[in-house]
Short mmCIF file of C-alpha atoms in Angstrom, two decimals:
data_model
loop_
_atom_site.label_atom_id
_atom_site.label_comp_id
_atom_site.label_asym_id
_atom_site.label_seq_id
_atom_site.Cartn_x
_atom_site.Cartn_y
_atom_site.Cartn_z
CA MET A 1 0.10 0.07 0.11
CA THR A 2 1.15 3.30 -0.82
CA ARG A 3 1.39 5.74 2.18
CA VAL A 4 0.65 9.39 2.00
CA THR A 5 1.24 12.35 4.48
CA THR A 6 -1.57 14.75 5.26
CA GLU A 7 -1.18 18.58 5.43
CA ARG A 8 -2.52 18.19 9.04
CA SER A 9 0.27 17.67 11.67
CA ASP A 10 -2.14 15.88 14.00
CA ILE A 11 -2.86 13.01 11.62
CA ALA A 12 -0.01 10.33 11.31
CA THR A 13 1.02 9.07 7.83
CA LEU A 14 -2.19 7.32 6.31
CA THR A 15 -2.90 5.27 3.40
CA GLU A 16 -4.39 6.96 0.42
CA ASP A 17 -7.78 5.12 1.31
CA GLU A 18 -7.57 6.15 5.13
CA GLU A 19 -7.00 9.75 4.20
CA ALA A 20 -9.74 9.68 1.96
CA TRP A 21 -12.14 8.30 4.79
CA VAL A 22 -10.79 11.05 7.08
CA ARG A 23 -11.48 13.70 4.49
CA HIS A 24 -14.97 12.27 3.98
CA SER A 25 -15.45 12.20 7.82
CA GLU A 26 -14.35 15.60 8.09
CA THR A 27 -16.91 16.79 5.40
CA LEU A 28 -19.62 15.00 7.18
CA TRP A 29 -18.79 16.53 10.44
CA ARG A 30 -18.87 20.13 8.61
CA LYS A 31 -22.30 19.44 7.54
CA ALA A 32 -23.47 17.95 10.50
CA HIS A 33 -22.36 20.98 12.63
CA ALA A 34 -24.24 23.30 10.08
CA ILE A 35 -27.35 21.09 10.37
CA ALA A 36 -27.31 21.27 14.08
CA THR A 37 -26.57 25.03 14.07
CA ALA A 38 -29.79 25.81 11.82
CA ASN A 39 -31.53 23.67 14.27
CA PRO A 40 -31.32 24.39 18.11
CA GLY A 41 -31.17 21.45 20.28
CA VAL A 42 -29.92 19.17 17.97
CA ASP A 43 -26.86 17.31 18.52
CA PRO A 44 -24.11 17.40 15.76
CA GLY A 45 -23.02 13.75 16.71
CA ASP A 46 -26.45 12.51 16.21
CA VAL A 47 -26.54 14.30 12.84
CA TYR A 48 -23.08 12.74 11.83
CA HIS A 49 -24.33 9.39 12.83
CA ALA A 50 -27.55 9.67 10.81
CA LEU A 51 -25.31 11.12 7.66
CA ARG A 52 -23.06 7.97 8.05
CA SER A 53 -25.96 5.64 8.21
CA LEU A 54 -27.37 7.07 4.81
CA GLU A 55 -24.29 5.57 3.23
CA LEU A 56 -25.18 2.15 4.32
CA PRO A 57 -27.45 -0.32 2.11
CA PRO A 58 -30.96 -0.04 3.26
CA ALA A 59 -30.87 -3.57 4.59
CA GLU A 60 -27.79 -2.83 6.58
CA ARG A 61 -29.49 0.26 8.12
CA LEU A 62 -32.57 -1.70 9.27
CA HIS A 63 -30.21 -4.49 10.77
CA ARG A 64 -28.50 -1.98 12.58
CA GLY A 65 -31.58 0.03 13.65
CA LEU A 66 -33.10 -3.16 14.90
CA THR A 67 -30.10 -4.60 16.95
CA ARG A 68 -29.60 -1.10 18.58
CA VAL A 69 -33.07 -0.77 20.02
CA ARG A 70 -33.05 0.19 23.60
CA ARG A 71 -35.84 -0.66 26.11
CA ARG A 72 -37.95 2.17 27.04
CA PRO A 73 -40.57 2.22 29.67
CA HIS A 74 -44.10 2.10 28.04
CA HIS A 75 -45.89 5.42 28.52
CA GLY A 76 -49.35 5.14 28.16
#
């Protein structure tokens, strides 16, 4: 694998694929913060997670959603 060095000093030497993942992740974080800023009370981390989830195939999103269900007290 070819290794590349990014412009940022806080990121060690990465492969091209790793660097692409980091850059894409940073883009999603910027988008998540913009969405959260426009919607007071919305957590940017939750928005980032949702944006990442949208990149998964529908079956995988469903599987993850069903396996992460938390038990909540029944109100009613």
